[in-house]
Amino acid sequence: MPRAALQPDRRELLRWSSMLAMASGIGGGIGSAQAAQSSPQGGASEPASLSKKMIGYMLAHEQFPIGDILRIGKNASQAGFDVLATSDHFQPWQANQGHSSMAWVSIGALGAQTGQAWMGTTVTCPTFRYNPAVVAEGFASLARLYPGRIFLGVGSGEALNEQAATGEWPKWQERWDRLIEAMAIIRGLWSGQDVAHKGQYYTVNARLYDPPPQPIPLLAAANGKKSMRLAGQHADGLVTDPATWKKHKQEWQEGAAKAGKDPSKMPVLVEHYVVVGDKSDAQQAAELWRFGPKAFDTLYNVRDPAEIQRRAEANTPIEKVLSSWTVSPDPEAHIQAVHELFDSGVTIVNTHSGQADQNKVVDFYGNKVIPKLG
């Protein structure tokens, strides 16, 4: 059957539309996680908002082992970060980053240790090493454990994850066609209805017997003109970087409008690199994240993290890496950078620091930045 077979009946669509509106608009605000308490089951007492101005913290599985990820995430939640975002990689971007634990395991463990903070991936590729039906089941289970706190970020993948683990790495258009089909499958299964889907790439005849208790926001990553338009059209929200947002915001808005959505009500998560200190403090972090300026230019097509590192060191000066980061020991510089992103329409500023001392960054933001963002 065509993809239209995924659609539940009209009453079910209306019910989910109403629930999604509630999940997108209740409560929230900067630092709301700081005062929240978890229920005995680990879920939030009421859903926070994923569409208002929020401050997130990036838990980089590429750089830290899973035990450290849990400690950093717990500290970030206690410091007042509203969102805990995790990378979802099979390998690190660069070999010298040294780690790559399973993101879903981290989220499951983190939820029991944190309060009301949202948790999710930025991003999961649901098309090659993960089957979209399995992604739907995994995040539905997380949402039942921690209702009102789970989002799913999806993307078209990188060779270092998808090709390395499966041998498959088709052209951009096929990867995005697969992603669009996967998102339809995931949404269909989350509805709790029977899904009979025979598409171009996937066949699913199943239902989730434990669907999520309320809609899970489904965000899509985009890094160029065409992908920004497709993300706006097919996803509930966006994951991107500051430069792409500034350059292609209009395409994202056009995509959302084409699908009959109001982009002003959709979450926009932007990954914002910071260093608490001066340029000498930033050197080590920049070495580990040196691939960044060319990540979605050429390096996403490279399978081997050691080769990505070699190319980054050969072709990307440290000054280029740091040129888009906020590097300062002054809280006002960090506050200003966050406000500028909010003023541009970003709803979630996802703070990412490659510094070895993550507690320094978390404490700095918790004590000197987040309290002044309200």
Coordinates of C-alpha atoms in Angstrom, one line a residue:
M1 CA 0.0 0.0 0.0
P2 CA 1.2 3.6 -0.5
R3 CA 2.4 5.8 2.4
A4 CA -1.1 7.1 2.8
A5 CA -2.0 3.8 4.5
L6 CA 0.0 5.1 7.5
Q7 CA -2.7 7.6 8.3
P8 CA -4.9 6.9 11.3
D9 CA -8.6 7.8 11.1
R10 CA -9.8 11.4 11.3
R11 CA -10.8 11.2 15.0
E12 CA -7.3 9.9 15.9
L13 CA -5.7 12.7 13.9
L14 CA -7.7 15.3 15.7
R15 CA -6.9 13.7 19.1
W16 CA -3.2 13.7 18.3
S17 CA -3.2 17.3 16.9
S18 CA -4.8 18.5 20.1
M19 CA -2.3 16.6 22.3
L20 CA 0.7 18.0 20.2
A21 CA -0.6 21.5 20.7
M22 CA -0.7 21.0 24.4
A23 CA 2.8 19.4 24.5
S24 CA 4.2 22.4 22.5
G25 CA 2.6 25.1 24.6
I26 CA 2.5 24.3 28.3
G27 CA 4.8 25.8 30.9
G28 CA 8.5 25.9 30.2
G29 CA 10.8 28.9 29.9
I30 CA 14.5 29.3 30.5
G31 CA 15.8 27.3 33.4
S32 CA 12.5 25.6 34.2
A33 CA 14.3 22.3 34.8
Q34 CA 16.1 23.8 37.8
A35 CA 13.1 23.8 40.0
A36 CA 11.3 20.7 38.7
Q37 CA 11.0 17.5 40.6
S38 CA 10.6 14.1 39.1
S39 CA 7.8 11.7 40.0
P40 CA 8.6 8.4 41.6
Q41 CA 8.4 6.8 38.1
G42 CA 10.9 9.3 36.8
G43 CA 8.4 11.2 34.6
A44 CA 7.7 15.0 34.8
S45 CA 4.7 16.0 36.8
E46 CA 3.5 18.0 33.8
P47 CA 5.0 18.5 30.3
A48 CA 7.4 21.3 29.7
S49 CA 7.4 23.3 26.5
L50 CA 9.7 22.5 23.6
S51 CA 8.8 25.6 21.7
K52 CA 9.6 28.5 24.0
K53 CA 13.1 29.9 24.7
M54 CA 15.1 27.2 26.3
I55 CA 18.8 26.5 27.0
G56 CA 20.2 23.1 26.3
Y57 CA 23.4 21.2 27.0
M58 CA 25.1 18.9 24.5
L59 CA 26.2 15.5 25.8
A60 CA 28.8 14.5 23.3
H61 CA 29.2 10.7 23.2
E62 CA 32.1 11.2 20.9
Q63 CA 34.2 12.9 23.6
F64 CA 33.2 11.3 26.9
P65 CA 32.5 7.7 28.1
I66 CA 29.0 6.8 29.1
G67 CA 29.6 7.1 32.9
D68 CA 30.8 10.6 32.4
I69 CA 27.9 11.4 30.1
L70 CA 25.5 10.5 32.9
R71 CA 27.3 12.6 35.5
I72 CA 27.5 15.6 33.2
G73 CA 23.9 15.3 32.3
K74 CA 22.7 15.1 35.9
N75 CA 24.8 18.2 36.8
A76 CA 23.5 20.1 33.8
S77 CA 19.9 19.3 34.8
Q78 CA 20.5 20.4 38.4
A79 CA 22.2 23.6 37.1
G80 CA 19.0 24.6 35.2
F81 CA 19.5 23.5 31.6
D82 CA 16.1 22.7 30.1
V83 CA 17.2 20.3 27.5
L84 CA 19.8 17.5 27.5
A85 CA 20.7 16.6 23.9
T86 CA 22.8 13.6 22.9
S87 CA 24.7 12.8 19.8
D88 CA 23.9 9.4 18.3
H89 CA 27.0 7.9 16.7
F90 CA 28.4 4.5 16.0
Q91 CA 31.9 6.1 15.7
P92 CA 33.3 9.5 16.8
W93 CA 33.8 12.2 14.2
Q94 CA 37.6 12.2 14.9
A95 CA 39.6 9.3 16.2
N96 CA 41.2 11.5 18.9
Q97 CA 37.8 12.1 20.4
G98 CA 38.0 8.6 21.6
H99 CA 34.4 7.5 22.5
S100 CA 31.0 6.5 21.1
S101 CA 28.5 5.0 23.5
M102 CA 24.9 4.1 22.6
A103 CA 22.8 7.3 23.0
W104 CA 19.5 5.6 23.8
V105 CA 21.0 3.8 26.8
S106 CA 22.2 7.1 28.1
I107 CA 18.8 8.7 27.8
G108 CA 17.1 5.9 29.6
A109 CA 19.6 6.1 32.4
L110 CA 19.6 9.9 32.6
G111 CA 15.8 10.1 32.9
A112 CA 15.9 8.4 36.2
Q113 CA 18.5 10.8 37.6
T114 CA 17.1 14.1 36.3
G115 CA 14.1 16.2 36.9
Q116 CA 12.0 17.8 34.2
A117 CA 14.6 18.4 31.5
W118 CA 13.8 17.3 28.0
M119 CA 16.0 14.6 26.6
G120 CA 16.6 13.5 23.0
T121 CA 19.0 12.9 20.2
T122 CA 20.6 15.4 17.8
V123 CA 20.4 13.4 15.8
T124 CA 19.5 9.7 15.1
C125 CA 19.6 8.4 11.5
P126 CA 16.5 6.1 11.3
T127 CA 17.3 4.7 7.8
F128 CA 20.3 2.4 7.7
R129 CA 21.9 1.1 11.0
Y130 CA 18.5 1.6 12.6
N131 CA 15.2 0.5 11.1
P132 CA 12.6 3.2 11.4
A133 CA 10.2 0.8 13.2
V134 CA 12.8 0.1 15.8
V135 CA 13.4 3.8 16.3
A136 CA 9.7 4.3 16.8
E137 CA 9.6 1.5 19.4
G138 CA 12.7 2.7 21.2
F139 CA 11.5 6.3 21.6
A140 CA 7.9 5.3 22.4
S141 CA 9.4 3.2 25.3
L142 CA 11.5 6.2 26.5
A143 CA 8.4 8.4 26.3
R144 CA 6.4 5.9 28.5
L145 CA 9.2 6.0 31.1
Y146 CA 9.5 9.8 31.0
P147 CA 6.3 11.3 29.6
G148 CA 6.5 14.9 28.3
R149 CA 10.3 14.8 28.3
I150 CA 11.3 13.0 25.2
F151 CA 12.0 14.3 21.7
L152 CA 13.5 12.6 18.7
G153 CA 15.9 14.4 16.3
V154 CA 16.5 12.7 13.0
G155 CA 18.9 13.2 10.1
S156 CA 20.1 11.7 6.8
G157 CA 23.2 10.3 8.4
E158 CA 27.0 10.4 8.0
A159 CA 29.3 7.9 6.3
L160 CA 31.3 7.4 9.5
N161 CA 28.1 5.9 11.1
E162 CA 25.9 4.5 8.3
Q163 CA 28.5 3.3 5.8
A164 CA 30.8 2.1 8.5
A165 CA 28.1 -0.1 10.1
T166 CA 26.1 -1.3 7.1
G167 CA 28.2 -0.7 4.0
E168 CA 25.4 1.5 2.5
W169 CA 25.9 5.2 1.6
P170 CA 23.8 6.3 -1.3
K171 CA 23.5 9.8 -2.7
W172 CA 21.9 12.7 -0.9
Q173 CA 18.5 12.5 -2.6
E174 CA 18.1 8.8 -1.7
R175 CA 19.1 9.5 1.9
W176 CA 16.5 12.2 2.2
D177 CA 13.8 10.2 0.5
R178 CA 14.5 7.4 3.0
L179 CA 14.4 9.9 5.8
I180 CA 11.0 11.3 4.8
E181 CA 9.6 7.7 4.4
A182 CA 11.1 6.8 7.8
M183 CA 9.5 9.8 9.5
A184 CA 6.1 8.7 8.1
I185 CA 6.6 5.2 9.4
I186 CA 7.6 6.4 12.9
R187 CA 4.6 8.8 13.2
G188 CA 2.3 6.0 12.0
L189 CA 3.5 3.6 14.6
W190 CA 3.5 6.2 17.4
S191 CA -0.3 6.7 16.7
G192 CA -0.9 3.2 18.1
Q193 CA -2.8 2.2 14.9
D194 CA -2.1 -0.7 12.6
V195 CA 0.4 0.3 10.0
A196 CA 0.4 -1.4 6.6
H197 CA 3.2 0.3 4.6
K198 CA 4.9 -0.8 1.5
G199 CA 7.1 2.1 0.4
Q200 CA 10.1 2.6 -1.9
Y201 CA 12.6 1.5 0.8
Y202 CA 10.7 0.0 3.7
T203 CA 7.9 -2.5 4.3
V204 CA 6.1 -2.4 7.7
N205 CA 3.0 -4.4 8.7
A206 CA 2.8 -3.9 12.5
R207 CA 1.6 -1.7 15.3
L208 CA 3.1 -0.5 18.5
Y209 CA 1.3 -2.1 21.5
D210 CA 3.0 0.4 23.8
P211 CA 2.7 3.7 21.9
P212 CA 3.8 7.0 23.5
P213 CA 1.3 8.4 25.9
Q214 CA 1.5 11.8 24.1
P215 CA 3.1 13.0 20.9
I216 CA 6.8 13.0 20.7
P217 CA 8.3 16.1 18.9
L218 CA 10.1 14.9 15.8
L219 CA 12.8 17.3 14.8
A220 CA 14.9 17.0 11.6
A221 CA 18.5 18.1 11.1
A222 CA 19.3 20.3 8.1
N223 CA 22.5 22.0 6.9
G224 CA 21.7 23.3 3.4
K225 CA 19.1 25.1 1.3
K226 CA 17.2 22.0 0.1
S227 CA 17.4 20.1 3.4
M228 CA 16.1 23.2 5.3
R229 CA 13.1 23.3 3.1
L230 CA 12.4 19.6 3.5
A231 CA 12.9 19.7 7.3
G232 CA 10.3 22.5 7.5
Q233 CA 7.9 20.6 5.4
H234 CA 8.2 17.1 7.0
A235 CA 9.3 17.6 10.6
D236 CA 7.8 19.2 13.7
G237 CA 11.0 21.2 14.3
L238 CA 14.6 21.8 13.3
V239 CA 18.1 20.9 14.4
T240 CA 20.8 23.0 12.8
D241 CA 23.8 25.3 13.3
P242 CA 23.9 29.2 13.7
A243 CA 25.3 29.8 10.2
T244 CA 22.8 27.6 8.4
W245 CA 19.9 29.1 10.4
K246 CA 21.0 32.6 9.5
K247 CA 21.5 31.8 5.8
H248 CA 18.6 29.5 5.1
K249 CA 15.9 30.4 7.7
Q250 CA 13.6 31.5 4.9
E251 CA 13.8 28.1 3.2
W252 CA 12.8 26.4 6.4
Q253 CA 9.9 28.7 6.9
E254 CA 8.8 28.2 3.3
G255 CA 8.8 24.4 3.8
A256 CA 6.7 24.6 6.9
A257 CA 4.2 26.9 5.2
K258 CA 4.0 24.5 2.3
A259 CA 2.8 21.9 4.7
G260 CA 0.3 24.2 6.3
K261 CA 2.3 24.7 9.5
D262 CA 3.2 27.9 11.4
P263 CA 7.0 28.0 11.6
S264 CA 6.8 30.5 14.5
K265 CA 5.3 27.8 16.6
M266 CA 7.8 25.1 15.7
P267 CA 10.9 24.4 17.8
V268 CA 14.3 25.4 16.4
L269 CA 17.4 23.9 18.1
V270 CA 20.7 25.4 17.2
E271 CA 24.0 23.9 18.4
H272 CA 26.1 26.7 19.9
Y273 CA 29.8 26.0 20.6
V274 CA 31.3 27.8 23.7
V275 CA 34.5 27.9 25.7
V276 CA 34.5 29.3 29.2
G277 CA 37.9 30.9 29.2
D278 CA 40.3 32.4 26.7
K279 CA 41.8 31.1 23.4
S280 CA 44.4 29.1 25.2
D281 CA 41.6 27.3 27.0
A282 CA 39.9 26.7 23.7
Q283 CA 42.9 25.0 22.0
Q284 CA 42.3 21.5 23.2
A285 CA 38.6 21.7 22.5
A286 CA 39.2 23.0 19.0
E287 CA 41.6 20.1 18.2
L288 CA 38.9 17.6 19.1
W289 CA 36.2 19.4 17.1
R290 CA 38.4 20.6 14.2
F291 CA 36.3 18.9 11.6
G292 CA 33.3 21.2 12.4
P293 CA 33.7 23.9 9.6
K294 CA 33.8 21.2 6.9
A295 CA 31.6 18.6 8.6
F296 CA 28.7 18.9 6.2
D297 CA 30.7 20.2 3.3
T298 CA 32.9 17.2 2.6
L299 CA 33.7 15.2 5.7
Y300 CA 30.2 13.7 6.2
N301 CA 31.1 11.5 3.2
V302 CA 34.2 10.1 4.9
R303 CA 33.8 6.7 6.6
D304 CA 37.0 6.6 8.8
P305 CA 37.3 8.9 11.8
A306 CA 41.1 8.8 11.5
E307 CA 40.9 10.1 8.0
I308 CA 38.4 12.8 9.0
Q309 CA 40.9 13.9 11.7
R310 CA 43.8 13.9 9.2
R311 CA 41.9 16.0 6.7
A312 CA 40.7 18.4 9.4
E313 CA 44.2 18.9 10.8
A314 CA 45.6 19.4 7.2
N315 CA 42.9 21.8 5.9
T316 CA 41.2 23.6 8.8
P317 CA 43.2 26.1 10.9
I318 CA 42.3 26.4 14.6
E319 CA 41.4 30.0 14.0
K320 CA 38.7 29.0 11.6
V321 CA 37.3 26.5 14.1
L322 CA 37.1 29.2 16.8
S323 CA 35.8 31.9 14.6
S324 CA 32.2 30.8 15.1
W325 CA 32.5 29.9 18.8
T326 CA 31.8 32.0 21.9
V327 CA 35.2 32.0 23.7
S328 CA 35.3 34.2 26.8
P329 CA 35.6 34.1 30.6
D330 CA 33.0 36.9 30.8
P331 CA 29.4 35.8 31.4
E332 CA 28.1 38.8 29.5
A333 CA 29.7 37.6 26.3
H334 CA 27.9 34.3 26.7
I335 CA 24.6 35.9 27.7
Q336 CA 24.8 38.2 24.6
A337 CA 25.4 35.3 22.3
V338 CA 22.4 33.4 23.6
H339 CA 20.1 36.4 23.3
E340 CA 21.2 37.0 19.7
L341 CA 20.2 33.5 18.8
F342 CA 16.9 33.8 20.6
D343 CA 16.3 37.1 18.8
S344 CA 16.9 35.4 15.5
G345 CA 14.0 33.0 16.1
V346 CA 15.9 30.1 17.7
T347 CA 13.9 28.5 20.5
I348 CA 16.5 26.1 22.0
V349 CA 20.2 27.2 22.3
N350 CA 22.0 23.9 22.7
T351 CA 25.3 24.8 24.5
H352 CA 28.2 22.6 23.4
S353 CA 31.6 22.8 24.9
G354 CA 34.5 20.6 23.9
Q355 CA 36.4 21.5 27.1
A356 CA 37.6 18.6 29.2
D357 CA 36.3 20.2 32.4
Q358 CA 32.6 20.0 31.7
N359 CA 31.7 20.8 35.3
K360 CA 33.4 24.2 34.9
V361 CA 31.2 25.0 31.9
V362 CA 28.0 23.7 33.6
D363 CA 28.6 25.6 36.8
F364 CA 29.5 28.8 35.0
Y365 CA 26.3 28.7 33.0
G366 CA 24.2 27.6 36.0
N367 CA 25.5 30.3 38.2
K368 CA 26.3 33.2 35.9
V369 CA 24.4 32.8 32.6
I370 CA 21.1 30.9 32.9
P371 CA 19.8 33.1 35.8
K372 CA 20.2 36.2 33.7
L373 CA 18.5 34.9 30.6
G374 CA 14.9 35.2 31.8

